[in-house]
Amino acid sequence: MPARDRAYHELKFRILEGRLPPGTTLLETEVASLLSLSRTPVREALIRLEEDGLVDVRPRHGITVKALSVDEIEQIYQVFSTLEVKAAQLTARRGITAADHERLDDILTQMERASKRGDIEAWSELDDEFHSELVGLCGNPRLQAMLRQLWDLQYHARRAIIKLRPLPIVSDREHRAILAAIAAGNEEEAAHLHQQHRDRADEQLVSLLRQKTTFPTRE
C-alpha cells in the first residue's frame, strides 16, 4: 500500500476509534512522527481526511479533529437514513439470492442472541454489519460511496451512546420484517419498514446524544 494510503487509513482508524478524539490538534510534523512517515504522504492523507469531513486543516498550524455538534449529527442522519432507505428499496427490487438471505438471516440470529445476553457492544457491531450488507446488495456504487462517507462521520457518535442504549428488542423485530420484505421482493414494503426503523432509531440516538455533555449542542 502506498505511503499516502497507509497514512490515510491509519489516521482515519485512529479518529473513528477515538484514539484521536474530537478537538485533538496536531502539527503536520507531529502526525508524520506519529505514523513514522515523511510529511508528503501525510499531507496528502490530511487533505483526503478534510474532504471526508473528519478534520480541519490549517496551513502551518496542522490539523484539528472535527467535533460535530448534536445538531450536525442529526443533519447527517437525515441524509444518511434517506439514502439507506433507498438502498433497501433497490435491494428488494434487484432481489437477493438464497446465499444472501442465509447470510443476512445468520447476522440477525446473532443479533438476537446478543440482545438476550445484554451485549450491546456485540449487537452494535452486528447491526453495522447487517446494514452494510443490505447497502452492499443495492447495486448502486455511487449511493454506496456516499453512505460510506456519511457512516464515517456518524460512527463516533454511535460509539458514544452504546452503553446508554436500551436492549434493542424492537430493532430486532424491525430487522426481521425488513429482511422478509426484501426477500419477498416487495420494494415498497421494504422502503416503508426501513423508513420507520430509521426514524425511530435516529430519534433515539439523537435523544441519547443530547443527554451527553461530551457532544456540543447549539441553542
PDB file of C-alpha atoms in Angstrom:
ATOM      1  CA  MET A   1       0.000   0.000   0.000  1.00  0.00           C
ATOM      2  CA  PRO A   2       1.416   3.447  -0.930  1.00  0.00           C
ATOM      3  CA  ALA A   3       2.546   5.575   1.999  1.00  0.00           C
ATOM      4  CA  ARG A   4      -0.212   8.168   1.430  1.00  0.00           C
ATOM      5  CA  ASP A   5      -2.861   5.437   1.607  1.00  0.00           C
ATOM      6  CA  ARG A   6      -1.321   3.934   4.727  1.00  0.00           C
ATOM      7  CA  ALA A   7      -1.295   7.379   6.344  1.00  0.00           C
ATOM      8  CA  TYR A   8      -4.907   7.984   5.371  1.00  0.00           C
ATOM      9  CA  HIS A   9      -6.236   4.659   6.647  1.00  0.00           C
ATOM     10  CA  GLU A  10      -4.183   4.744   9.853  1.00  0.00           C
ATOM     11  CA  LEU A  11      -5.321   8.260  10.740  1.00  0.00           C
ATOM     12  CA  LYS A  12      -8.908   7.515   9.816  1.00  0.00           C
ATOM     13  CA  PHE A  13      -8.886   4.409  12.015  1.00  0.00           C
ATOM     14  CA  ARG A  14      -7.484   6.349  14.970  1.00  0.00           C
ATOM     15  CA  ILE A  15     -10.089   9.075  14.564  1.00  0.00           C
ATOM     16  CA  LEU A  16     -13.050   6.707  14.220  1.00  0.00           C
ATOM     17  CA  GLU A  17     -11.937   4.571  17.153  1.00  0.00           C
ATOM     18  CA  GLY A  18     -11.485   7.651  19.355  1.00  0.00           C
ATOM     19  CA  ARG A  19      -7.719   7.336  19.691  1.00  0.00           C
ATOM     20  CA  LEU A  20      -7.601  10.841  18.228  1.00  0.00           C
ATOM     21  CA  PRO A  21     -10.759  12.286  19.800  1.00  0.00           C
ATOM     22  CA  PRO A  22     -12.611  15.379  18.557  1.00  0.00           C
ATOM     23  CA  GLY A  23     -10.701  18.549  19.362  1.00  0.00           C
ATOM     24  CA  THR A  24      -7.272  16.921  19.064  1.00  0.00           C
ATOM     25  CA  THR A  25      -4.826  19.327  17.381  1.00  0.00           C
ATOM     26  CA  LEU A  26      -1.557  18.145  15.861  1.00  0.00           C
ATOM     27  CA  LEU A  27       1.100  19.757  13.711  1.00  0.00           C
ATOM     28  CA  GLU A  28       1.849  18.088  10.410  1.00  0.00           C
ATOM     29  CA  THR A  29       5.302  17.148  11.725  1.00  0.00           C
ATOM     30  CA  GLU A  30       3.701  15.528  14.789  1.00  0.00           C
ATOM     31  CA  VAL A  31       1.386  13.465  12.593  1.00  0.00           C
ATOM     32  CA  ALA A  32       4.344  12.370  10.455  1.00  0.00           C
ATOM     33  CA  SER A  33       6.273  11.373  13.572  1.00  0.00           C
ATOM     34  CA  LEU A  34       3.250   9.543  14.972  1.00  0.00           C
ATOM     35  CA  LEU A  35       2.985   7.438  11.822  1.00  0.00           C
ATOM     36  CA  SER A  36       6.738   7.190  11.176  1.00  0.00           C
ATOM     37  CA  LEU A  37       6.251   8.596   7.689  1.00  0.00           C
ATOM     38  CA  SER A  38       7.529  11.589   5.769  1.00  0.00           C
ATOM     39  CA  ARG A  39       5.465  14.764   5.574  1.00  0.00           C
ATOM     40  CA  THR A  40       4.494  14.456   1.889  1.00  0.00           C
ATOM     41  CA  PRO A  41       2.259  11.344   2.154  1.00  0.00           C
ATOM     42  CA  VAL A  42       0.906  12.654   5.465  1.00  0.00           C
ATOM     43  CA  ARG A  43      -0.036  15.958   3.830  1.00  0.00           C
ATOM     44  CA  GLU A  44      -1.884  14.094   1.057  1.00  0.00           C
ATOM     45  CA  ALA A  45      -3.697  11.949   3.634  1.00  0.00           C
ATOM     46  CA  LEU A  46      -4.767  15.005   5.621  1.00  0.00           C
ATOM     47  CA  ILE A  47      -6.288  16.569   2.517  1.00  0.00           C
ATOM     48  CA  ARG A  48      -8.378  13.427   1.990  1.00  0.00           C
ATOM     49  CA  LEU A  49      -9.485  13.400   5.612  1.00  0.00           C
ATOM     50  CA  GLU A  50     -10.530  17.026   5.321  1.00  0.00           C
ATOM     51  CA  GLU A  51     -12.572  16.154   2.230  1.00  0.00           C
ATOM     52  CA  ASP A  52     -14.195  13.376   4.285  1.00  0.00           C
ATOM     53  CA  GLY A  53     -15.195  15.959   6.875  1.00  0.00           C
ATOM     54  CA  LEU A  54     -13.161  14.355   9.659  1.00  0.00           C
ATOM     55  CA  VAL A  55     -10.534  17.076  10.226  1.00  0.00           C
ATOM     56  CA  ASP A  56      -9.886  20.762   9.686  1.00  0.00           C
ATOM     57  CA  VAL A  57      -6.541  21.514   8.050  1.00  0.00           C
ATOM     58  CA  ARG A  58      -4.916  24.889   8.695  1.00  0.00           C
ATOM     59  CA  PRO A  59      -1.734  25.726   6.757  1.00  0.00           C
ATOM     60  CA  ARG A  60       1.285  25.957   9.087  1.00  0.00           C
ATOM     61  CA  HIS A  61      -0.955  25.114  12.055  1.00  0.00           C
ATOM     62  CA  GLY A  62      -1.600  21.424  11.428  1.00  0.00           C
ATOM     63  CA  ILE A  63      -4.938  19.687  11.862  1.00  0.00           C
ATOM     64  CA  THR A  64      -7.791  19.578  14.328  1.00  0.00           C
ATOM     65  CA  VAL A  65     -10.078  16.551  14.561  1.00  0.00           C
ATOM     66  CA  LYS A  66     -13.563  17.884  13.994  1.00  0.00           C
ATOM     67  CA  ALA A  67     -16.057  17.907  16.855  1.00  0.00           C
ATOM     68  CA  LEU A  68     -19.556  17.700  15.428  1.00  0.00           C
ATOM     69  CA  SER A  69     -22.468  19.150  17.380  1.00  0.00           C
ATOM     70  CA  VAL A  70     -25.587  17.114  18.066  1.00  0.00           C
ATOM     71  CA  ASP A  71     -27.419  19.301  15.559  1.00  0.00           C
ATOM     72  CA  GLU A  72     -24.850  18.427  12.896  1.00  0.00           C
ATOM     73  CA  ILE A  73     -25.098  14.716  13.757  1.00  0.00           C
ATOM     74  CA  GLU A  74     -28.867  14.957  13.389  1.00  0.00           C
ATOM     75  CA  GLN A  75     -28.478  16.568   9.961  1.00  0.00           C
ATOM     76  CA  ILE A  76     -26.077  13.821   8.892  1.00  0.00           C
ATOM     77  CA  TYR A  77     -28.593  11.178   9.910  1.00  0.00           C
ATOM     78  CA  GLN A  78     -31.369  12.876   7.976  1.00  0.00           C
ATOM     79  CA  VAL A  79     -29.311  12.376   4.812  1.00  0.00           C
ATOM     80  CA  PHE A  80     -27.790   9.022   5.792  1.00  0.00           C
ATOM     81  CA  SER A  81     -31.156   7.431   6.585  1.00  0.00           C
ATOM     82  CA  THR A  82     -32.789   8.690   3.402  1.00  0.00           C
ATOM     83  CA  LEU A  83     -30.038   7.095   1.331  1.00  0.00           C
ATOM     84  CA  GLU A  84     -30.119   3.858   3.306  1.00  0.00           C
ATOM     85  CA  VAL A  85     -33.883   3.526   2.847  1.00  0.00           C
ATOM     86  CA  LYS A  86     -33.350   3.919  -0.899  1.00  0.00           C
ATOM     87  CA  ALA A  87     -30.671   1.233  -0.748  1.00  0.00           C
ATOM     88  CA  ALA A  88     -33.107  -1.178   0.938  1.00  0.00           C
ATOM     89  CA  GLN A  89     -35.679  -0.445  -1.754  1.00  0.00           C
ATOM     90  CA  LEU A  90     -33.152  -1.086  -4.529  1.00  0.00           C
ATOM     91  CA  THR A  91     -32.021  -4.312  -2.870  1.00  0.00           C
ATOM     92  CA  ALA A  92     -35.615  -5.541  -2.788  1.00  0.00           C
ATOM     93  CA  ARG A  93     -36.056  -4.553  -6.435  1.00  0.00           C
ATOM     94  CA  ARG A  94     -32.914  -6.421  -7.539  1.00  0.00           C
ATOM     95  CA  GLY A  95     -33.688  -9.417  -5.360  1.00  0.00           C
ATOM     96  CA  ILE A  96     -31.336 -11.416  -3.177  1.00  0.00           C
ATOM     97  CA  THR A  97     -30.016 -14.934  -3.577  1.00  0.00           C
ATOM     98  CA  ALA A  98     -30.595 -17.777  -1.172  1.00  0.00           C
ATOM     99  CA  ALA A  99     -26.995 -17.362  -0.021  1.00  0.00           C
ATOM    100  CA  ASP A 100     -27.537 -13.634   0.597  1.00  0.00           C
ATOM    101  CA  HIS A 101     -30.668 -14.386   2.607  1.00  0.00           C
ATOM    102  CA  GLU A 102     -28.898 -17.042   4.646  1.00  0.00           C
ATOM    103  CA  ARG A 103     -26.032 -14.659   5.435  1.00  0.00           C
ATOM    104  CA  LEU A 104     -28.381 -11.851   6.498  1.00  0.00           C
ATOM    105  CA  ASP A 105     -30.554 -14.243   8.496  1.00  0.00           C
ATOM    106  CA  ASP A 106     -27.476 -15.507  10.330  1.00  0.00           C
ATOM    107  CA  ILE A 107     -26.462 -11.951  11.255  1.00  0.00           C
ATOM    108  CA  LEU A 108     -29.941 -11.289  12.652  1.00  0.00           C
ATOM    109  CA  THR A 109     -29.827 -14.514  14.665  1.00  0.00           C
ATOM    110  CA  GLN A 110     -26.517 -13.439  16.191  1.00  0.00           C
ATOM    111  CA  MET A 111     -28.001 -10.018  16.971  1.00  0.00           C
ATOM    112  CA  GLU A 112     -30.975 -11.586  18.739  1.00  0.00           C
ATOM    113  CA  ARG A 113     -28.645 -13.716  20.826  1.00  0.00           C
ATOM    114  CA  ALA A 114     -26.591 -10.643  21.719  1.00  0.00           C
ATOM    115  CA  SER A 115     -29.801  -8.869  22.770  1.00  0.00           C
ATOM    116  CA  LYS A 116     -30.720 -11.742  25.081  1.00  0.00           C
ATOM    117  CA  ARG A 117     -27.230 -11.598  26.635  1.00  0.00           C
ATOM    118  CA  GLY A 118     -27.481  -7.844  27.026  1.00  0.00           C
ATOM    119  CA  ASP A 119     -24.310  -7.464  24.955  1.00  0.00           C
ATOM    120  CA  ILE A 120     -24.981  -4.104  23.328  1.00  0.00           C
ATOM    121  CA  GLU A 121     -21.383  -3.790  22.104  1.00  0.00           C
ATOM    122  CA  ALA A 122     -21.586  -7.009  20.081  1.00  0.00           C
ATOM    123  CA  TRP A 123     -25.095  -6.165  18.908  1.00  0.00           C
ATOM    124  CA  SER A 124     -23.965  -2.769  17.644  1.00  0.00           C
ATOM    125  CA  GLU A 125     -21.145  -4.289  15.594  1.00  0.00           C
ATOM    126  CA  LEU A 126     -23.556  -6.822  14.082  1.00  0.00           C
ATOM    127  CA  ASP A 127     -26.040  -4.031  13.408  1.00  0.00           C
ATOM    128  CA  ASP A 128     -23.379  -2.218  11.380  1.00  0.00           C
ATOM    129  CA  GLU A 129     -22.690  -5.441   9.500  1.00  0.00           C
ATOM    130  CA  PHE A 130     -26.367  -6.066   8.705  1.00  0.00           C
ATOM    131  CA  HIS A 131     -26.973  -2.562   7.390  1.00  0.00           C
ATOM    132  CA  SER A 132     -23.702  -2.641   5.461  1.00  0.00           C
ATOM    133  CA  GLU A 133     -24.676  -5.930   3.809  1.00  0.00           C
ATOM    134  CA  LEU A 134     -28.044  -4.513   2.708  1.00  0.00           C
ATOM    135  CA  VAL A 135     -26.361  -1.465   1.212  1.00  0.00           C
ATOM    136  CA  GLY A 136     -23.763  -3.667  -0.466  1.00  0.00           C
ATOM    137  CA  LEU A 137     -26.519  -5.546  -2.284  1.00  0.00           C
ATOM    138  CA  CYS A 138     -28.304  -2.481  -3.688  1.00  0.00           C
ATOM    139  CA  GLY A 139     -26.265  -2.326  -6.911  1.00  0.00           C
ATOM    140  CA  ASN A 140     -25.642   1.432  -6.855  1.00  0.00           C
ATOM    141  CA  PRO A 141     -21.922   2.230  -6.352  1.00  0.00           C
ATOM    142  CA  ARG A 142     -22.479   5.996  -6.072  1.00  0.00           C
ATOM    143  CA  LEU A 143     -25.065   5.582  -3.354  1.00  0.00           C
ATOM    144  CA  GLN A 144     -22.752   3.152  -1.553  1.00  0.00           C
ATOM    145  CA  ALA A 145     -19.856   5.626  -1.685  1.00  0.00           C
ATOM    146  CA  MET A 146     -21.975   8.443  -0.258  1.00  0.00           C
ATOM    147  CA  LEU A 147     -23.185   6.226   2.561  1.00  0.00           C
ATOM    148  CA  ARG A 148     -19.632   5.173   3.411  1.00  0.00           C
ATOM    149  CA  GLN A 149     -18.591   8.797   3.815  1.00  0.00           C
ATOM    150  CA  LEU A 150     -21.601   9.623   5.996  1.00  0.00           C
ATOM    151  CA  TRP A 151     -21.073   6.451   8.002  1.00  0.00           C
ATOM    152  CA  ASP A 152     -17.587   7.642   8.924  1.00  0.00           C
ATOM    153  CA  LEU A 153     -18.999  10.947  10.189  1.00  0.00           C
ATOM    154  CA  GLN A 154     -21.615   9.348  12.433  1.00  0.00           C
ATOM    155  CA  TYR A 155     -19.547   6.406  13.705  1.00  0.00           C
ATOM    156  CA  HIS A 156     -18.045   8.209  16.702  1.00  0.00           C
ATOM    157  CA  ALA A 157     -21.478   9.443  17.784  1.00  0.00           C
ATOM    158  CA  ARG A 158     -22.894   5.925  17.699  1.00  0.00           C
ATOM    159  CA  ARG A 159     -19.974   4.600  19.719  1.00  0.00           C
ATOM    160  CA  ALA A 160     -20.500   7.326  22.320  1.00  0.00           C
ATOM    161  CA  ILE A 161     -24.001   6.174  23.277  1.00  0.00           C
ATOM    162  CA  ILE A 162     -23.628   2.378  23.146  1.00  0.00           C
ATOM    163  CA  LYS A 163     -23.754   1.978  26.929  1.00  0.00           C
ATOM    164  CA  LEU A 164     -26.821   4.218  27.155  1.00  0.00           C
ATOM    165  CA  ARG A 165     -28.916   2.244  24.679  1.00  0.00           C
ATOM    166  CA  PRO A 166     -31.826   0.125  25.910  1.00  0.00           C
ATOM    167  CA  LEU A 167     -31.998  -3.511  24.842  1.00  0.00           C
ATOM    168  CA  PRO A 168     -32.673  -3.414  21.083  1.00  0.00           C
ATOM    169  CA  ILE A 169     -35.614  -5.841  21.087  1.00  0.00           C
ATOM    170  CA  VAL A 170     -37.701  -3.542  18.880  1.00  0.00           C
ATOM    171  CA  SER A 171     -34.860  -3.180  16.392  1.00  0.00           C
ATOM    172  CA  ASP A 172     -34.518  -6.956  16.192  1.00  0.00           C
ATOM    173  CA  ARG A 173     -38.186  -7.279  15.230  1.00  0.00           C
ATOM    174  CA  GLU A 174     -37.896  -4.462  12.706  1.00  0.00           C
ATOM    175  CA  HIS A 175     -34.838  -6.018  11.092  1.00  0.00           C
ATOM    176  CA  ARG A 176     -36.679  -9.323  10.654  1.00  0.00           C
ATOM    177  CA  ALA A 177     -39.610  -7.562   8.976  1.00  0.00           C
ATOM    178  CA  ILE A 178     -37.300  -5.598   6.668  1.00  0.00           C
ATOM    179  CA  LEU A 179     -35.449  -8.740   5.607  1.00  0.00           C
ATOM    180  CA  ALA A 180     -38.748 -10.541   4.944  1.00  0.00           C
ATOM    181  CA  ALA A 181     -39.941  -7.705   2.694  1.00  0.00           C
ATOM    182  CA  ILE A 182     -36.645  -7.647   0.795  1.00  0.00           C
ATOM    183  CA  ALA A 183     -36.624 -11.424   0.378  1.00  0.00           C
ATOM    184  CA  ALA A 184     -40.182 -11.212  -0.993  1.00  0.00           C
ATOM    185  CA  GLY A 185     -39.097  -8.556  -3.497  1.00  0.00           C
ATOM    186  CA  ASN A 186     -41.622  -6.089  -2.063  1.00  0.00           C
ATOM    187  CA  GLU A 187     -39.700  -2.851  -2.561  1.00  0.00           C
ATOM    188  CA  GLU A 188     -42.481  -0.547  -1.318  1.00  0.00           C
ATOM    189  CA  GLU A 189     -42.881  -2.505   1.908  1.00  0.00           C
ATOM    190  CA  ALA A 190     -39.109  -2.731   2.367  1.00  0.00           C
ATOM    191  CA  ALA A 191     -38.750   1.035   1.978  1.00  0.00           C
ATOM    192  CA  HIS A 192     -41.702   1.717   4.294  1.00  0.00           C
ATOM    193  CA  LEU A 193     -40.460  -0.592   7.044  1.00  0.00           C
ATOM    194  CA  HIS A 194     -36.898   0.649   6.755  1.00  0.00           C
ATOM    195  CA  GLN A 195     -38.046   4.271   6.950  1.00  0.00           C
ATOM    196  CA  GLN A 196     -39.987   3.537  10.135  1.00  0.00           C
ATOM    197  CA  HIS A 197     -36.969   1.770  11.587  1.00  0.00           C
ATOM    198  CA  ARG A 198     -34.589   4.598  10.739  1.00  0.00           C
ATOM    199  CA  ASP A 199     -36.934   7.296  12.046  1.00  0.00           C
ATOM    200  CA  ARG A 200     -37.300   5.576  15.404  1.00  0.00           C
ATOM    201  CA  ALA A 201     -33.622   4.619  15.739  1.00  0.00           C
ATOM    202  CA  ASP A 202     -32.390   8.071  14.704  1.00  0.00           C
ATOM    203  CA  GLU A 203     -34.705   9.818  17.145  1.00  0.00           C
ATOM    204  CA  GLN A 204     -33.435   7.569  19.933  1.00  0.00           C
ATOM    205  CA  LEU A 205     -29.787   8.186  19.036  1.00  0.00           C
ATOM    206  CA  VAL A 206     -30.148  11.970  18.889  1.00  0.00           C
ATOM    207  CA  SER A 207     -32.046  11.972  22.189  1.00  0.00           C
ATOM    208  CA  LEU A 208     -29.272   9.977  23.880  1.00  0.00           C
ATOM    209  CA  LEU A 209     -26.603  12.262  22.429  1.00  0.00           C
ATOM    210  CA  ARG A 210     -28.354  15.300  23.869  1.00  0.00           C
ATOM    211  CA  GLN A 211     -28.060  13.678  27.307  1.00  0.00           C
ATOM    212  CA  LYS A 212     -24.271  13.538  26.998  1.00  0.00           C
ATOM    213  CA  THR A 213     -22.131  16.520  27.850  1.00  0.00           C
ATOM    214  CA  THR A 214     -19.263  15.360  25.611  1.00  0.00           C
ATOM    215  CA  PHE A 215     -21.108  16.383  22.462  1.00  0.00           C
ATOM    216  CA  PRO A 216     -21.588  20.124  21.869  1.00  0.00           C
ATOM    217  CA  THR A 217     -25.050  21.496  21.209  1.00  0.00           C
ATOM    218  CA  ARG A 218     -26.193  24.661  19.522  1.00  0.00           C
ATOM    219  CA  GLU A 219     -29.036  26.518  21.195  1.00  0.00           C
TER     220      GLU A 219
END
